PDB file of C-alpha atoms in Angstrom:
ATOM      1  CA  MET F   3      71.520 -41.923  33.378  1.00 50.00           C
ATOM      2  CA  SER F   4      69.597 -39.247  31.445  1.00 47.00           C
ATOM      3  CA  THR F   5      70.619 -35.591  31.348  1.00 46.00           C
ATOM      4  CA  GLY F   6      67.355 -34.594  33.038  1.00 46.00           C
ATOM      5  CA  LYS F   7      68.099 -36.794  36.004  1.00 44.00           C
ATOM      6  CA  MET F   8      71.662 -35.526  36.241  1.00 44.00           C
ATOM      7  CA  MET F   9      70.451 -31.878  36.401  1.00 43.00           C
ATOM      8  CA  ARG F  10      68.338 -32.463  39.487  1.00 45.00           C
ATOM      9  CA  THR F  11      69.349 -30.335  42.485  1.00 43.00           C
ATOM     10  CA  PRO F  12      68.911 -31.038  46.216  1.00 44.00           C
ATOM     11  CA  ILE F  13      66.013 -28.519  46.265  1.00 42.00           C
ATOM     12  CA  THR F  14      64.014 -30.239  43.493  1.00 43.00           C
ATOM     13  CA  THR F  15      64.537 -33.641  45.082  1.00 43.00           C
ATOM     14  CA  HIS F  16      63.428 -32.384  48.524  1.00 46.00           C
ATOM     15  CA  PRO F  17      60.011 -30.664  48.316  1.00 47.00           C
ATOM     16  CA  LEU F  18      60.025 -29.862  52.065  1.00 43.00           C
ATOM     17  CA  LEU F  19      63.256 -27.898  51.703  1.00 43.00           C
ATOM     18  CA  LEU F  20      61.762 -25.942  48.805  1.00 43.00           C
ATOM     19  CA  LEU F  21      58.623 -25.168  50.859  1.00 45.00           C
ATOM     20  CA  LEU F  22      60.674 -23.848  53.776  1.00 44.00           C
ATOM     21  CA  LEU F  23      62.731 -21.660  51.454  1.00 46.00           C
ATOM     22  CA  LEU F  24      59.624 -20.160  49.849  1.00 46.00           C
ATOM     23  CA  GLN F  25      58.131 -19.496  53.278  1.00 48.00           C
ATOM     24  CA  GLN F  26      61.215 -17.513  54.284  1.00 47.00           C
ATOM     25  CA  LEU F  27      61.153 -15.505  51.063  1.00 43.00           C
ATOM     26  CA  LEU F  28      57.448 -14.685  51.205  1.00 44.00           C
ATOM     27  CA  GLN F  29      57.018 -13.860  54.867  1.00 43.00           C
ATOM     28  CA  PRO F  30      56.333 -10.147  55.689  1.00 40.00           C
ATOM     29  CA  VAL F  31      59.272  -7.912  56.441  1.00 34.00           C
ATOM     30  CA  GLN F  32      59.547  -7.441  60.205  1.00 33.00           C
ATOM     31  CA  PHE F  33      62.006  -6.518  62.874  1.00 31.00           C
ATOM     32  CA  GLN F  34      64.258  -9.474  63.607  1.00 32.00           C
ATOM     33  CA  GLU F  35      66.085 -10.152  66.862  1.00 32.00           C
ATOM     34  CA  VAL F  36      68.902  -7.680  67.264  1.00 32.00           C
ATOM     35  CA  ASP F  37      72.393  -9.074  67.623  1.00 34.00           C
ATOM     36  CA  THR F  38      73.776  -7.439  70.752  1.00 31.00           C
ATOM     37  CA  ASP F  39      77.250  -8.977  70.541  1.00 35.00           C
ATOM     38  CA  PHE F  40      78.705  -5.741  69.208  1.00 33.00           C
ATOM     39  CA  ASP F  41      79.981  -3.081  71.577  1.00 38.00           C
ATOM     40  CA  SER F  42      77.023  -0.719  72.065  1.00 41.00           C
ATOM     41  CA  PRO F  43      76.310   1.474  75.122  1.00 48.00           C
ATOM     42  CA  ASP F  44      73.389   0.377  77.283  1.00 49.00           C
ATOM     43  CA  ASP F  45      71.640   3.709  76.874  1.00 45.00           C
ATOM     44  CA  ASP F  46      71.672   3.316  73.075  1.00 47.00           C
ATOM     45  CA  MET F  47      70.016  -0.089  73.339  1.00 48.00           C
ATOM     46  CA  GLU F  48      67.399   1.220  75.781  1.00 45.00           C
ATOM     47  CA  GLU F  49      66.643   4.095  73.411  1.00 44.00           C
ATOM     48  CA  PHE F  50      66.244   1.672  70.512  1.00 44.00           C
ATOM     49  CA  GLU F  51      63.919  -0.587  72.525  1.00 47.00           C
ATOM     50  CA  GLU F  52      61.853   2.413  73.623  1.00 45.00           C
ATOM     51  CA  TYR F  53      61.582   3.514  69.994  1.00 43.00           C
ATOM     52  CA  LEU F  54      60.353   0.068  68.903  1.00 42.00           C
ATOM     53  CA  GLU F  55      57.785   0.025  71.703  1.00 44.00           C
ATOM     54  CA  GLU F  56      56.538   3.501  70.791  1.00 43.00           C
ATOM     55  CA  PHE F  57      56.540   2.626  67.083  1.00 42.00           C
ATOM     56  CA  HIS F  58      54.236  -0.372  67.555  1.00 43.00           C
ATOM     57  CA  ARG F  59      52.105   1.156  70.305  1.00 44.00           C
ATOM     58  CA  THR F  60      48.367   1.327  69.545  1.00 44.00           C
ATOM     59  CA  GLY F  61      47.117   2.508  72.936  1.00 43.00           C
ATOM     60  CA  PRO F  62      47.594   5.830  74.753  1.00 45.00           C
ATOM     61  CA  THR F  63      50.896   7.606  74.252  1.00 49.00           C
ATOM     62  CA  ARG F  64      53.362   7.177  77.089  1.00 53.00           C
ATOM     63  CA  PRO F  65      53.822  10.270  79.288  1.00 58.00           C
ATOM     64  CA  PRO F  66      56.856  12.373  78.403  1.00 67.00           C
ATOM     65  CA  THR F  67      60.144  11.961  80.188  1.00 86.00           C
ATOM     66  CA  LYS F  68      63.206  14.151  80.438  1.00 88.00           C
ATOM     67  CA  GLU F  69      65.117  11.777  78.168  1.00 91.00           C
ATOM     68  CA  LYS F  70      62.353  11.736  75.540  1.00 91.00           C
ATOM     69  CA  VAL F  71      62.068  15.534  75.461  1.00 92.00           C
ATOM     70  CA  GLU F  72      65.831  15.917  75.259  1.00 93.00           C
ATOM     71  CA  ARG F  73      66.050  13.441  72.397  1.00 93.00           C
ATOM     72  CA  ARG F  74      63.150  14.802  70.349  1.00 95.00           C
ATOM     73  CA  VAL F  75      63.189  18.549  71.028  1.00 96.00           C
ATOM     74  CA  ILE F  76      66.570  19.764  72.247  1.00 96.00           C
ATOM     75  CA  ILE F  77      69.213  20.309  69.543  1.00 93.00           C
ATOM     76  CA  GLU F  78      72.887  21.134  69.661  1.00 86.00           C
ATOM     77  CA  PRO F  79      74.773  23.685  67.531  1.00 85.00           C
ATOM     78  CA  GLY F  80      75.882  22.160  64.265  1.00 82.00           C
ATOM     79  CA  MET F  81      73.637  21.941  61.213  1.00 83.00           C
ATOM     80  CA  PRO F  82      72.567  25.482  60.158  1.00 92.00           C
ATOM     81  CA  LEU F  83      69.058  26.237  61.415  1.00 95.00           C
ATOM     82  CA  TYR F  84      68.285  27.932  58.090  1.00 93.00           C
ATOM     83  CA  ASP F  85      68.832  24.692  56.124  1.00 94.00           C
ATOM     84  CA  ARG F  86      65.712  23.920  54.059  1.00 93.00           C
ATOM     85  CA  ASP F  87      66.054  20.171  54.780  1.00 94.00           C
ATOM     86  CA  TYR F  88      66.644  20.603  58.503  1.00 96.00           C
ATOM     87  CA  CYS F  89      63.335  19.044  59.550  1.00 96.00           C
ATOM     88  CA  ASN F  90      63.482  16.159  57.087  1.00 96.00           C
ATOM     89  CA  GLU F  91      66.891  15.104  58.372  1.00 94.00           C
ATOM     90  CA  GLU F  92      66.378  15.731  62.093  1.00 95.00           C
ATOM     91  CA  ILE F  93      62.904  14.187  62.346  1.00 95.00           C
ATOM     92  CA  MET F  94      64.182  10.998  60.725  1.00 93.00           C
ATOM     93  CA  ARG F  95      67.374  10.978  62.800  1.00 92.00           C
ATOM     94  CA  LYS F  96      65.525  11.558  66.084  1.00 93.00           C
ATOM     95  CA  ASN F  97      62.618   9.200  65.222  1.00 91.00           C
ATOM     96  CA  VAL F  98      59.942  11.842  65.754  1.00 94.00           C
ATOM     97  CA  TYR F  99      56.812   9.881  64.837  1.00 91.00           C
ATOM     98  CA  HIS F 100      53.463   9.107  66.432  1.00 84.00           C
ATOM     99  CA  LYS F 101      52.052   5.575  66.181  1.00 82.00           C
ATOM    100  CA  GLN F 102      53.716   4.864  62.822  1.00 81.00           C
ATOM    101  CA  ARG F 103      52.450   8.134  61.346  1.00 91.00           C
ATOM    102  CA  CYS F 104      54.056  11.480  60.572  1.00 94.00           C
ATOM    103  CA  VAL F 105      53.573  14.271  63.096  1.00 95.00           C
ATOM    104  CA  THR F 106      51.823  17.250  61.486  1.00 95.00           C
ATOM    105  CA  GLU F 107      54.156  19.769  63.127  1.00 96.00           C
ATOM    106  CA  HIS F 108      57.169  19.798  65.392  1.00 97.00           C
ATOM    107  CA  TYR F 109      59.609  22.209  67.051  1.00 98.00           C
ATOM    108  CA  PHE F 110      63.338  21.868  67.613  1.00 98.00           C
ATOM    109  CA  LEU F 111      64.834  24.219  70.208  1.00 98.00           C
ATOM    110  CA  LEU F 112      68.440  25.350  70.558  1.00 97.00           C
ATOM    111  CA  MET F 113      68.602  25.415  74.349  1.00 96.00           C
ATOM    112  CA  GLN F 114      69.426  23.252  77.361  1.00 95.00           C
ATOM    113  CA  TYR F 115      66.777  21.001  78.898  1.00 95.00           C
ATOM    114  CA  ASP F 116      67.144  22.654  82.312  1.00 96.00           C
ATOM    115  CA  GLU F 117      66.298  26.026  80.746  1.00 96.00           C
ATOM    116  CA  LEU F 118      63.216  24.535  79.071  1.00 97.00           C
ATOM    117  CA  GLN F 119      62.087  22.872  82.296  1.00 96.00           C
ATOM    118  CA  LYS F 120      62.279  26.162  84.209  1.00 96.00           C
ATOM    119  CA  ILE F 121      59.696  27.657  81.811  1.00 97.00           C
ATOM    120  CA  CYS F 122      57.100  25.349  83.406  1.00 97.00           C
ATOM    121  CA  TYR F 123      57.159  27.657  86.447  1.00 96.00           C
ATOM    122  CA  ASN F 124      56.631  30.887  84.485  1.00 96.00           C
ATOM    123  CA  ARG F 125      53.283  32.642  84.265  1.00 90.00           C
ATOM    124  CA  PHE F 126      50.466  31.382  82.052  1.00 93.00           C
ATOM    125  CA  VAL F 127      49.733  32.926  78.650  1.00 92.00           C
ATOM    126  CA  PRO F 128      47.201  32.065  75.901  1.00 90.00           C
ATOM    127  CA  CYS F 129      48.240  29.282  73.506  1.00 92.00           C
ATOM    128  CA  LYS F 130      47.338  28.399  69.929  1.00 88.00           C
ATOM    129  CA  ASN F 131      45.033  25.623  68.648  1.00 82.00           C
ATOM    130  CA  GLY F 132      42.495  26.117  71.429  1.00 80.00           C
ATOM    131  CA  VAL F 133      44.870  25.285  74.285  1.00 79.00           C
ATOM    132  CA  ARG F 134      43.968  27.646  77.123  1.00 83.00           C
ATOM    133  CA  LYS F 135      47.130  27.852  79.197  1.00 92.00           C
ATOM    134  CA  CYS F 136      50.796  27.727  78.246  1.00 96.00           C
ATOM    135  CA  ASN F 137      53.955  28.811  80.003  1.00 97.00           C
ATOM    136  CA  ARG F 138      56.088  31.331  78.116  1.00 96.00           C
ATOM    137  CA  SER F 139      59.853  31.761  78.157  1.00 96.00           C
ATOM    138  CA  LYS F 140      61.154  35.084  79.452  1.00 94.00           C
ATOM    139  CA  GLY F 141      63.816  35.354  76.778  1.00 95.00           C
ATOM    140  CA  LEU F 142      64.078  34.681  73.060  1.00 96.00           C
ATOM    141  CA  VAL F 143      65.036  31.192  71.909  1.00 96.00           C
ATOM    142  CA  GLU F 144      66.308  30.008  68.528  1.00 97.00           C
ATOM    143  CA  GLY F 145      64.683  27.009  66.914  1.00 97.00           C
ATOM    144  CA  VAL F 146      63.134  25.419  63.857  1.00 97.00           C
ATOM    145  CA  TYR F 147      59.440  24.922  63.135  1.00 98.00           C
ATOM    146  CA  CYS F 148      58.585  21.857  61.031  1.00 98.00           C
ATOM    147  CA  ASN F 149      55.350  21.733  59.023  1.00 97.00           C
ATOM    148  CA  LEU F 150      54.241  18.500  57.311  1.00 97.00           C
ATOM    149  CA  THR F 151      53.732  18.990  53.561  1.00 96.00           C
ATOM    150  CA  GLU F 152      53.698  15.476  52.084  1.00 90.00           C
ATOM    151  CA  ALA F 153      52.489  12.007  53.143  1.00 85.00           C
ATOM    152  CA  PHE F 154      51.123  10.903  56.474  1.00 83.00           C
ATOM    153  CA  GLU F 155      52.833   7.557  56.980  1.00 86.00           C
ATOM    154  CA  ILE F 156      56.517   6.942  57.561  1.00 86.00           C
ATOM    155  CA  PRO F 157      59.031   6.852  55.991  1.00 85.00           C
ATOM    156  CA  TRP F 158      57.609   9.226  53.344  1.00 90.00           C
ATOM    157  CA  CYS F 159      57.098  12.227  55.651  1.00 93.00           C
ATOM    158  CA  ARG F 160      58.317  15.485  54.101  1.00 95.00           C
ATOM    159  CA  TYR F 161      58.500  18.780  55.973  1.00 97.00           C
ATOM    160  CA  GLU F 162      59.024  22.444  55.288  1.00 97.00           C
ATOM    161  CA  SER F 163      61.507  24.029  57.690  1.00 97.00           C
ATOM    162  CA  PHE F 164      61.198  27.525  59.181  1.00 97.00           C
ATOM    163  CA  TYR F 165      63.885  29.168  61.301  1.00 97.00           C
ATOM    164  CA  ARG F 166      62.434  31.098  64.232  1.00 96.00           C
ATOM    165  CA  ARG F 167      63.749  33.198  67.069  1.00 96.00           C
ATOM    166  CA  GLY F 168      61.071  33.969  69.588  1.00 96.00           C
ATOM    167  CA  TYR F 169      59.311  33.179  72.857  1.00 96.00           C
ATOM    168  CA  VAL F 170      58.655  29.479  73.551  1.00 96.00           C
ATOM    169  CA  LEU F 171      55.118  28.504  74.593  1.00 97.00           C
ATOM    170  CA  ILE F 172      54.911  25.100  76.279  1.00 96.00           C
ATOM    171  CA  THR F 173      52.501  22.944  78.251  1.00 95.00           C
ATOM    172  CA  CYS F 174      53.791  20.996  81.233  1.00 95.00           C
ATOM    173  CA  THR F 175      52.786  17.966  83.284  1.00 93.00           C
ATOM    174  CA  TRP F 176      53.449  16.935  86.860  1.00 92.00           C
ATOM    175  CA  GLN F 177      55.724  13.907  87.314  1.00 89.00           C
ATOM    176  CA  ASN F 178      55.206  12.171  90.633  1.00 88.00           C
ATOM    177  CA  GLU F 179      58.480  10.269  90.539  1.00 86.00           C
ATOM    178  CA  ILE F 180      60.564  13.429  90.741  1.00 85.00           C
ATOM    179  CA  HIS F 181      57.899  15.775  92.171  1.00 89.00           C
ATOM    180  CA  LYS F 182      58.447  18.357  89.451  1.00 92.00           C
ATOM    181  CA  LEU F 183      56.710  19.871  86.463  1.00 94.00           C
ATOM    182  CA  ILE F 184      58.302  18.756  83.200  1.00 94.00           C
ATOM    183  CA  PRO F 185      57.744  19.943  79.604  1.00 95.00           C
ATOM    184  CA  HIS F 186      54.968  18.071  77.809  1.00 94.00           C
ATOM    185  CA  THR F 187      54.324  19.840  74.491  1.00 94.00           C
ATOM    186  CA  ILE F 188      55.922  22.688  72.572  1.00 96.00           C
ATOM    187  CA  ASN F 189      52.873  24.721  71.594  1.00 96.00           C
ATOM    188  CA  ASP F 190      54.513  27.544  69.641  1.00 96.00           C
ATOM    189  CA  LEU F 191      57.640  29.608  69.077  1.00 96.00           C
ATOM    190  CA  VAL F 192      56.314  33.160  68.787  1.00 94.00           C
ATOM    191  CA  GLU F 193      58.468  35.696  66.991  1.00 93.00           C
ATOM    192  CA  PRO F 194      58.129  39.172  68.542  1.00 90.00           C
ATOM    193  CA  PRO F 195      56.924  42.018  66.308  1.00 83.00           C
ATOM    194  CA  LYS F 196      59.712  43.974  64.657  1.00 74.00           C
ATOM    195  CA  HIS F 197      58.330  47.263  65.927  1.00 55.00           C
ATOM    196  CA  ARG F 198      58.669  48.365  69.562  1.00 49.00           C
ATOM    197  CA  SER F 199      56.177  46.548  71.738  1.00 53.00           C
ATOM    198  CA  PHE F 200      55.685  44.927  75.119  1.00 57.00           C
ATOM    199  CA  LEU F 201      53.618  42.166  76.713  1.00 57.00           C
ATOM    200  CA  ASN F 202      50.508  42.949  78.743  1.00 58.00           C
ATOM    201  CA  GLU F 203      49.391  40.929  81.765  1.00 52.00           C
ATOM    202  CA  ASP F 204      47.884  38.241  79.527  1.00 55.00           C
ATOM    203  CA  GLY F 205      51.131  37.764  77.657  1.00 54.00           C
ATOM    204  CA  VAL F 206      49.786  39.399  74.485  1.00 58.00           C
ATOM    205  CA  PHE F 207      51.937  41.783  72.457  1.00 56.00           C
ATOM    206  CA  VAL F 208      50.579  45.323  72.371  1.00 57.00           C
ATOM    207  CA  ILE F 209      51.880  48.475  70.734  1.00 49.00           C
ATOM    208  CA  PRO F 210      52.504  51.360  73.125  1.00 51.00           C
ATOM    209  CA  PRO F 211      50.687  54.617  72.282  1.00 45.00           C
TER     210      PRO F 211
END
């Protein structure tokens, strides 16, 4: 028997096996079925499934829920709010994206959800970006403002982080299931002027005479 024949492998002698192997190697990278045999809480799996659904969604964005707002907006004490990489780390960790693209701006708030939800019942004030009506917090809130600086598609989103302590401006939506207003969008986190001032009836800062 010649050396060439002796060097043949099962792959070279079975073209179908070689074709199947090449197909596996060349197919596009995609999410495979998740092995759920490991011990993982049900809420973690539901959150992961919701993220995948939102990630691949091409139609209208799903209405906000308490859980979604808590996960994406509310933060706990821990990482310093002055950290320059705060937004880059938290946005990736909390999966804050919109239809596979980077969000242009985002706010993280150091407060409880119940406190944020109560703002929906405060008086209306002018918003930014052409939004006519927002609800404003009565007290100052600490948070971080994230501004997109690089890329528009994940995972290459890069943000500049700005610590803020100010009044939260939010929009709210009515949720029929619970018959309550719930936070929809964080419109702004307005830092009060350093000089003595007060708010007029329209919620605008004015300087007393």
